[in-house]
C-alpha positions as a printed NumPy array, in Angstrom:
array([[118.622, 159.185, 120.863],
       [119.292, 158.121, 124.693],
       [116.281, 156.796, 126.044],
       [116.044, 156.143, 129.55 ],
       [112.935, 153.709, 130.783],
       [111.955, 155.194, 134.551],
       [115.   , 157.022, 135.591],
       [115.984, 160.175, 134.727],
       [119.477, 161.073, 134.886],
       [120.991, 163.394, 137.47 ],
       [123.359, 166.591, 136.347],
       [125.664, 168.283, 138.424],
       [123.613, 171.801, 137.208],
       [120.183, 171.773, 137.149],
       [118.462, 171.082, 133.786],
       [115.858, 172.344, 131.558],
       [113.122, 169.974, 132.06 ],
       [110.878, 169.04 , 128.974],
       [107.67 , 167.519, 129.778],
       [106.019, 165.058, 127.094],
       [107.71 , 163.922, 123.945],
       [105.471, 164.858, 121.233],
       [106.496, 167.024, 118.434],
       [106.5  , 170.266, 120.374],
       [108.486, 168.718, 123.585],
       [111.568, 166.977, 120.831],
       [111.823, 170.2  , 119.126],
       [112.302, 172.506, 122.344],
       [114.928, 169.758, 123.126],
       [116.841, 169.965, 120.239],
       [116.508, 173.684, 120.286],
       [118.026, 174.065, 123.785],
       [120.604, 171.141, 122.996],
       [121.753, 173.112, 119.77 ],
       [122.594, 176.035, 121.759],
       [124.566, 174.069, 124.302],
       [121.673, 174.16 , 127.553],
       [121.149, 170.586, 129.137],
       [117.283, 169.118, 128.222],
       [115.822, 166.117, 129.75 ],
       [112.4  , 165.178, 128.017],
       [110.384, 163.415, 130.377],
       [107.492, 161.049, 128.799],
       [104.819, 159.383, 131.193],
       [104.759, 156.718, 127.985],
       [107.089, 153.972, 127.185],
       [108.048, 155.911, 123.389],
       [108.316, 159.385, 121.445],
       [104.827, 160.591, 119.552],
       [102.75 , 158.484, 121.776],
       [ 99.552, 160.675, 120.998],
       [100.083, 160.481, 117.159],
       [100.556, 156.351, 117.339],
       [ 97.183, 156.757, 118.973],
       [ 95.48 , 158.468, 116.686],
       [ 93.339, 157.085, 114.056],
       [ 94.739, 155.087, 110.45 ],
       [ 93.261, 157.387, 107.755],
       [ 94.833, 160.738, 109.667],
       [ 97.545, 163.129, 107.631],
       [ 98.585, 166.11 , 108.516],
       [ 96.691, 168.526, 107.445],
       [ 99.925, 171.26 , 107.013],
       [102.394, 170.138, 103.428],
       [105.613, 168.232, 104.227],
       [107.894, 171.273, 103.491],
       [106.501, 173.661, 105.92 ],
       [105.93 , 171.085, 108.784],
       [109.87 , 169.882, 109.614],
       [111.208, 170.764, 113.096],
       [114.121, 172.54 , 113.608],
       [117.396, 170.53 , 112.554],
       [115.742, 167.736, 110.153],
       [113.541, 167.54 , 107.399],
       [110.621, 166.086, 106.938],
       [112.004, 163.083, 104.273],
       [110.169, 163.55 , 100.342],
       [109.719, 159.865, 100.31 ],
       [107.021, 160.601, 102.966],
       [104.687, 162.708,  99.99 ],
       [103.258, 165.934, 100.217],
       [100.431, 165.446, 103.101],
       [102.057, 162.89 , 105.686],
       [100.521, 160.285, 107.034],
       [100.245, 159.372, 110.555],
       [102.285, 156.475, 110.508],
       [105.357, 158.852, 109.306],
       [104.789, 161.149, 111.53 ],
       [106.008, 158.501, 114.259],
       [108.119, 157.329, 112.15 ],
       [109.677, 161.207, 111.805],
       [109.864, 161.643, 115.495],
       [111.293, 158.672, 116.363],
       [114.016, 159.704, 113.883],
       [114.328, 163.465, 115.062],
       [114.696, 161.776, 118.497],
       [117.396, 159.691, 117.405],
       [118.948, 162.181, 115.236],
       [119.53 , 164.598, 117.639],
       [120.354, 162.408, 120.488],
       [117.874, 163.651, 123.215],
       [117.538, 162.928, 126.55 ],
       [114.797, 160.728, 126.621],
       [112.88 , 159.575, 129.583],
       [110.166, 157.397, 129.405],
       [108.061, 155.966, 132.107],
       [107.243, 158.732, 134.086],
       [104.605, 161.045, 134.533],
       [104.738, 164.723, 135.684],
       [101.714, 165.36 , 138.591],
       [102.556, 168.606, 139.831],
       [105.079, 171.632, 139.344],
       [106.185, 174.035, 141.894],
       [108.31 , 176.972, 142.157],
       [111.822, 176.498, 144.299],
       [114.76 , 178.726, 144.655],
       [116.579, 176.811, 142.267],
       [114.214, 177.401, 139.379],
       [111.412, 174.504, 139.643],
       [110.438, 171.328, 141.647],
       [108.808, 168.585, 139.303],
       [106.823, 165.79 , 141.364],
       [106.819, 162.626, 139.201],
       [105.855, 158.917, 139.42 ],
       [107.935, 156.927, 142.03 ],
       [108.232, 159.818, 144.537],
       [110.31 , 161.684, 142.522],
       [111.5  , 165.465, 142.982],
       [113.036, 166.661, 140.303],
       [114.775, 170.137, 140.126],
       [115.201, 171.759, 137.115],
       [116.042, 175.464, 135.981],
       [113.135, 176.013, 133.858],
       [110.294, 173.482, 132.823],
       [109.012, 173.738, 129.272],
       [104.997, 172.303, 129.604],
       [104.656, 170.355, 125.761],
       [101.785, 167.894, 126.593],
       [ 99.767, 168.711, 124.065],
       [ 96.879, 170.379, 122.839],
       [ 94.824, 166.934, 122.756],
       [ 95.747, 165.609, 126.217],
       [ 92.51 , 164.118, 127.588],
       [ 89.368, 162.891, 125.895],
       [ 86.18 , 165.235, 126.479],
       [ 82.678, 164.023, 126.317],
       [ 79.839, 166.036, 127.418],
       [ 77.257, 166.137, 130.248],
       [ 74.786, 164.737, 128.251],
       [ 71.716, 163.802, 130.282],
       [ 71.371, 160.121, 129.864],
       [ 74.96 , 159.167, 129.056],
       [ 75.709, 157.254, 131.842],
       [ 72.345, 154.831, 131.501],
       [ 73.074, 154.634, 127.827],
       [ 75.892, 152.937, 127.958],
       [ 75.695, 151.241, 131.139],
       [ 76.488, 147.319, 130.632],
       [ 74.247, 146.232, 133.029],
       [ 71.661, 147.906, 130.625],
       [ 72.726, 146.405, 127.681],
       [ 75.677, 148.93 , 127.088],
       [ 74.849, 151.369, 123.766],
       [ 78.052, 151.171, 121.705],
       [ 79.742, 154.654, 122.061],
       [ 83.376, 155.645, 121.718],
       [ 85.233, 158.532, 121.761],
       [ 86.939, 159.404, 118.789],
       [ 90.03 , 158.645, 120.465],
       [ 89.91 , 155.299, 120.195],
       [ 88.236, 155.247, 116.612],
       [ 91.019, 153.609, 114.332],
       [ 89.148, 152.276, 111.352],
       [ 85.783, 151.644, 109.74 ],
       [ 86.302, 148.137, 109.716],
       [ 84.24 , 147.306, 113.256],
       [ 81.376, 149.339, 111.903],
       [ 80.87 , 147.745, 108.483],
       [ 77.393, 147.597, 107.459],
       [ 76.703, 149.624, 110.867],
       [ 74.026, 152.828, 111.526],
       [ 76.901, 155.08 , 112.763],
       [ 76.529, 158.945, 114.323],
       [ 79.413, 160.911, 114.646],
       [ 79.251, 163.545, 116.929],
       [ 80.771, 166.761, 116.268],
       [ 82.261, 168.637, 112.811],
       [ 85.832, 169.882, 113.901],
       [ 88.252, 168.257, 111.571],
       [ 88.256, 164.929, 113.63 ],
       [ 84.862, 164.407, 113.285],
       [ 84.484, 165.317, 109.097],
       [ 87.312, 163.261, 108.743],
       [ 85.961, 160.12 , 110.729],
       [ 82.543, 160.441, 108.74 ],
       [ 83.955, 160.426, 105.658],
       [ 86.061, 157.409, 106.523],
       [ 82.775, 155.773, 107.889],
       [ 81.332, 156.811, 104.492],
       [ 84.074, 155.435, 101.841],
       [ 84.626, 152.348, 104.608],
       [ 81.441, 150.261, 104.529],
       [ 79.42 , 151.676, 107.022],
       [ 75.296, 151.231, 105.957],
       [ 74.469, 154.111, 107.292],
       [ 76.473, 157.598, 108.613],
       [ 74.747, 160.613, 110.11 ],
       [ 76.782, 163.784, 111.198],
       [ 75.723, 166.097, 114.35 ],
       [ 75.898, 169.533, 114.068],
       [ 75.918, 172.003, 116.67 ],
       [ 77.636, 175.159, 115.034],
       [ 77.982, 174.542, 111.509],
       [ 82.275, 174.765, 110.733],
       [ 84.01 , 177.138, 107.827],
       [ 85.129, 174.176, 105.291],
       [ 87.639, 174.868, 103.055],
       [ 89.831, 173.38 , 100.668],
       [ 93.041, 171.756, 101.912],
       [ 94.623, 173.105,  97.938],
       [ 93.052, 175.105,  95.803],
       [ 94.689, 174.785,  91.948],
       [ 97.984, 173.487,  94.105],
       [ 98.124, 175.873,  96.763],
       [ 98.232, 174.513, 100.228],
       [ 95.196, 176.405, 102.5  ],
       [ 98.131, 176.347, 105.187],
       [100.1  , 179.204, 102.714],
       [ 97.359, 181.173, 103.062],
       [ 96.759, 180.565, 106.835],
       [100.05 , 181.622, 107.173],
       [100.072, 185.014, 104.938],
       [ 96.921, 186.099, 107.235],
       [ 97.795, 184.937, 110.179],
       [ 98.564, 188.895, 110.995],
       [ 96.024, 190.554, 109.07 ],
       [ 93.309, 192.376, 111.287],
       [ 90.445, 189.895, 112.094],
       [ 87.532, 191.759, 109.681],
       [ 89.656, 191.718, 107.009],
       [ 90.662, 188.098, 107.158],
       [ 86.875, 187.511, 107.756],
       [ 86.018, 189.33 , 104.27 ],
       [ 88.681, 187.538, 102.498],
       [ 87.603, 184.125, 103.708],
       [ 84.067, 184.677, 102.806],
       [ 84.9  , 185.831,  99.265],
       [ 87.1  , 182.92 ,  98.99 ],
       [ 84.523, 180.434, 100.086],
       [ 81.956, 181.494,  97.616],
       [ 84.309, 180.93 ,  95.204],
       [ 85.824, 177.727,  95.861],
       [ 82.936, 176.223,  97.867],
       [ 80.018, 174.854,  97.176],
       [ 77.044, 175.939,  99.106],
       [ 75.858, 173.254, 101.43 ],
       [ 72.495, 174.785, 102.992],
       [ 70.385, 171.945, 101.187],
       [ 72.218, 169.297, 103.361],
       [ 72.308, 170.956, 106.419],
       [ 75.361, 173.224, 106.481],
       [ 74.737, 176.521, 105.245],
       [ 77.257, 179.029, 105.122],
       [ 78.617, 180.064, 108.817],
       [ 77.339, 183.608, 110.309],
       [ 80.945, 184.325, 111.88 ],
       [ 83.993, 185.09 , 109.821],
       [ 86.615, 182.428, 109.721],
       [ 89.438, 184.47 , 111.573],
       [ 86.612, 185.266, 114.538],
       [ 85.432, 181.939, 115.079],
       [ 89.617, 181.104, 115.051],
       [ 90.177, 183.272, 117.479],
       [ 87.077, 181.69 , 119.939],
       [ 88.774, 178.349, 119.95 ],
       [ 87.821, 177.038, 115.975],
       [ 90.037, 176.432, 113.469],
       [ 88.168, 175.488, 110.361],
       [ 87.724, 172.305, 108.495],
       [ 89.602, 171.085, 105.916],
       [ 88.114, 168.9  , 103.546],
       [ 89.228, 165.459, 102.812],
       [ 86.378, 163.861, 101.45 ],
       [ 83.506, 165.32 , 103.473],
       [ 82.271, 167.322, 100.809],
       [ 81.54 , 164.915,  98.255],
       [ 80.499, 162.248, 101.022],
       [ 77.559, 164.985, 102.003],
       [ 76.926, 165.793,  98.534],
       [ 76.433, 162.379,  97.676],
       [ 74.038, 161.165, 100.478],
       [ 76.524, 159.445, 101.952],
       [ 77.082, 161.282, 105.349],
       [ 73.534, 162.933, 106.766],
       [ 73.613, 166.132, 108.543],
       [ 71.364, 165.939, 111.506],
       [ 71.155, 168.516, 114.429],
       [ 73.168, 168.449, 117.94 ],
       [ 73.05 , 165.989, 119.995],
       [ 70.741, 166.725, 123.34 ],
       [ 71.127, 163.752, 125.364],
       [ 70.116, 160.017, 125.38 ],
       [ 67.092, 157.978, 126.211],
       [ 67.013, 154.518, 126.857],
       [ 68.653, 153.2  , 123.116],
       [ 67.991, 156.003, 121.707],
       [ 69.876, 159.57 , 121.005],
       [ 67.813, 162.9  , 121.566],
       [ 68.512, 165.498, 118.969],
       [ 67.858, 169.374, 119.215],
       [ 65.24 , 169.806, 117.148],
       [ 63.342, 166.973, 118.761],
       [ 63.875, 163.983, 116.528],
       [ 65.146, 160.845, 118.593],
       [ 67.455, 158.57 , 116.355],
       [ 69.151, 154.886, 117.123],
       [ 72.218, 154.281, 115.61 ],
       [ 73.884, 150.902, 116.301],
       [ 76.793, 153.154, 116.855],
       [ 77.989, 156.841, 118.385],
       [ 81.735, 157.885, 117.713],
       [ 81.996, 161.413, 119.869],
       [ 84.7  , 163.192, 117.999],
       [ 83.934, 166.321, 120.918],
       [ 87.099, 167.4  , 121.314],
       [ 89.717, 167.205, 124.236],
       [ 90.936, 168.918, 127.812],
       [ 94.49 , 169.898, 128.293],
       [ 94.014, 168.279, 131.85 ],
       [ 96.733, 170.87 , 133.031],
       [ 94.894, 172.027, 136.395],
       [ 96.209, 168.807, 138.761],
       [ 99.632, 169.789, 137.611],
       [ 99.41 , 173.817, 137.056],
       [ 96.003, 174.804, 138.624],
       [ 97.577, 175.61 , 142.28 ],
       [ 99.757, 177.929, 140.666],
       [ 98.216, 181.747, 140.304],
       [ 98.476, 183.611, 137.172],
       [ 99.181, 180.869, 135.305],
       [ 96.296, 179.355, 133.584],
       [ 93.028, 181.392, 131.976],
       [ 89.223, 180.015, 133.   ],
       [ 89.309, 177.323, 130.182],
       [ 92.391, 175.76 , 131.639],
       [ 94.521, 177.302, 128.839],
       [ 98.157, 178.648, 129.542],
       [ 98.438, 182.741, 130.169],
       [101.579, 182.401, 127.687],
       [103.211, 180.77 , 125.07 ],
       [106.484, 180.367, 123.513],
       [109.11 , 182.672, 124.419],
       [106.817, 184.413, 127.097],
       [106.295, 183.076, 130.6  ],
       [103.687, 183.964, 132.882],
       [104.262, 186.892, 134.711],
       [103.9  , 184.789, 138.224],
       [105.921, 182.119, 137.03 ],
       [109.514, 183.566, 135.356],
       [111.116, 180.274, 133.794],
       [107.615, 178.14 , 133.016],
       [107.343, 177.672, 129.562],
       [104.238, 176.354, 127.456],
       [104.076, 175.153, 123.828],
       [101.992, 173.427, 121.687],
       [ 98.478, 174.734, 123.072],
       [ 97.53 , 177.422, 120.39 ],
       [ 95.551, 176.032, 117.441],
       [ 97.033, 177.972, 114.525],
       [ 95.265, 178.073, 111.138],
       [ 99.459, 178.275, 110.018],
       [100.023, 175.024, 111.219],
       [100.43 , 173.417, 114.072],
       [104.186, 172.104, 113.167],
       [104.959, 175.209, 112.111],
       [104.371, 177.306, 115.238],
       [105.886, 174.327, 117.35 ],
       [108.974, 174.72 , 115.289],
       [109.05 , 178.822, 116.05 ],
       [108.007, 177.916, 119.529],
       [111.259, 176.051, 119.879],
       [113.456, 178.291, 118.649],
       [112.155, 181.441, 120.586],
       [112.127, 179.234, 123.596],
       [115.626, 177.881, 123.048],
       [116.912, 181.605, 122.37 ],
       [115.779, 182.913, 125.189],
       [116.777, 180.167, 127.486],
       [120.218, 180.206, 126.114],
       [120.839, 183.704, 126.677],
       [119.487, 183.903, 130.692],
       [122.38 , 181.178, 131.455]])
């Protein structure tokens, strides 16, 4: 690996520019680099798999070992069937390394443009930086997202005695909320997880807010990895995958009504395809089961110390973790573009297909597959690479 703190390189031809250094970003590099086309990964951090050394300690991925390696290197075995987070940095740094990318770290992408030449990237330092394409890989979790809750900003004001809320982005353990009244604030797999980690970590008390109750399901089933079956339906029409999932989840789930989260009214493959993957369980289950994790309703907003719920009941926890998701932030660097971005700030295109305003823009890693996440980046790369490699 050939990493380059704040200056990137210059090539007598233009190169393929790779922007962020995440697991989608390396393995476009060492796609293109396989086939012989010139990538230059640019990272506004100072190392590869910055967002996964951020994440928090109890985090694995949720896809098996086998089906989660990027192209040109295993995932090792030593590493077990459901990786943890610290291995997953630990993997990139060696795919990095392995592959001997161009890695440069220090500077930060603000804004893309078209130019003859292919594309103009504006970075840190006054940079312009020309490439031939631009591959966008910054990740589907870019930027923290907290609501417009009325009351937020008085809640936790210091000056007012500063209520103790965090995003879930900068949870990392239970130990600072030992013997602590926590909430967490929204079900996605983040926020089950968290709970649950609250729950077997010492916390007094953990409640769980609920807005739209999730589809849980298994992560194995009798040894078989929910991701195989994720990925044997992933082209099956969307009523059919929505009858199979129900079926399966009344007979590998328990119901949940009595504690709050009765079955979903929307299919598993429909709510997928509005933005929700569904939950897999990692000790959520028996945490609710066992009275350790409350359900509670959605959060409304905030008064004074306390936290408004929707169905009227006002609560004070001595602690809020706000596992609400994330922004891909890509608007200050792709919004003045047309064509190029849908109204939720989501790329047009994916993979091997670029916008039809912008020929040579590539996006990966911002689809939230129920196949895996790894996976996809992996084909990603590889239809990106092709295609690259064959338009000179």
């Amino acid at each position: 690996m050939v990493i380059t703190p704040h200056e990137p390189p210059a090539y007598p031809v233009h190169p393929v520019y790779v922007i962020g250094a995440g697991p989608g970003g390396l393995a476009v590099a060492a796609a293109l680099q396989e086939r012989g086309v010139r990538a230059v990964v640019l990272e506004k951090s100072d190392a590869v798999g910055a967002s996964w050394r951020g994440h928090y300690d109890r985090l694995r991925l949720h896809t098996t070992r086998r089906l989660s390696g990027l192209p040109g290197l295993r995932i090792p075995r030593a590493f077990g069937r459901w990786v943890a987070r610290a291995d997953v940095v630990r993997y990139l740094e060696k795919y990095a390394e392995k592959h001997e990318l161009d890695v440069v770290t220090g500077v930060e992408v603000t804004r893309i443009e078209p130019d003859p030449a292919g594309w103009v990237l504006h970075a840190t330092g006054g940079r312009r930086l020309t490439g031939r394409a631009v591959v966008v890989a910054t990740g589907f979790n870019h930027t923290p997202r907290l609501p417009e809750w009325p009351g937020l900003d008085a809640y936790t004001d210091p000056a007012l005695g500063g209520g103790d809320l965090v995003h879930a982005s900068a949870y990392r353990n239970p130990g600072p909320y030992e013997g602590k009244d926590v909430l967490v604030v929204g079900v996605g797999n983040t926020g089950a997880e968290i709970a649950a980690d609250l729950a077997d970590g010492g916390a007094a008390r953990v409640r769980l807010a609920v807005r739209t109750v999730p589809h849980i399901v298994r992560r194995t089933t009798a040894g078989w990895p929910a991701q195989r079956t994720g990925i044997l339906v992933r082209r099956l029409p969307v009523w059919l995958v929505d009858r199979m999932g129900a079926g399966l989840a009344r007979l590998a789930m328990p119901d949940l009504s009595a504690y709050g989260l009765p079955r979903p009214e929307k299919g598993l493959a429909t709510r997928q395809r509005e933005g929700a993957v569904p939950v897999q369980d990692v000790g959520l289950i028996d945490a609710v089961r066992a009275g350790k994790v409350e359900v509670v309703a959605a959060v409304e907003g905030f008064e004074g110390g306390e936290v408004l719920l929707a169905d009227g009941s006002r609560i004070a926890p001595d602690a809020v973790v706000a596992a609400t998701g994330y922004r891909r932030a890509l608007e200050p660097l792709l919004g003045h573009l047309e064509g190029v971005l849908d109204g939720r700030g989501r790329p047009v295109a994916h993979g091997a297909r670029c916008p039809r305003s912008a020929p040579g823009l590539y996006f990966t890693g911002f689809t939230n597959p129920i196949s895996g996440m790894f996976r996809e980046l992996a084909m990603d790369a590889e239809k990106i690479a092709r295609r690259l490699a064959r338009s000179g």
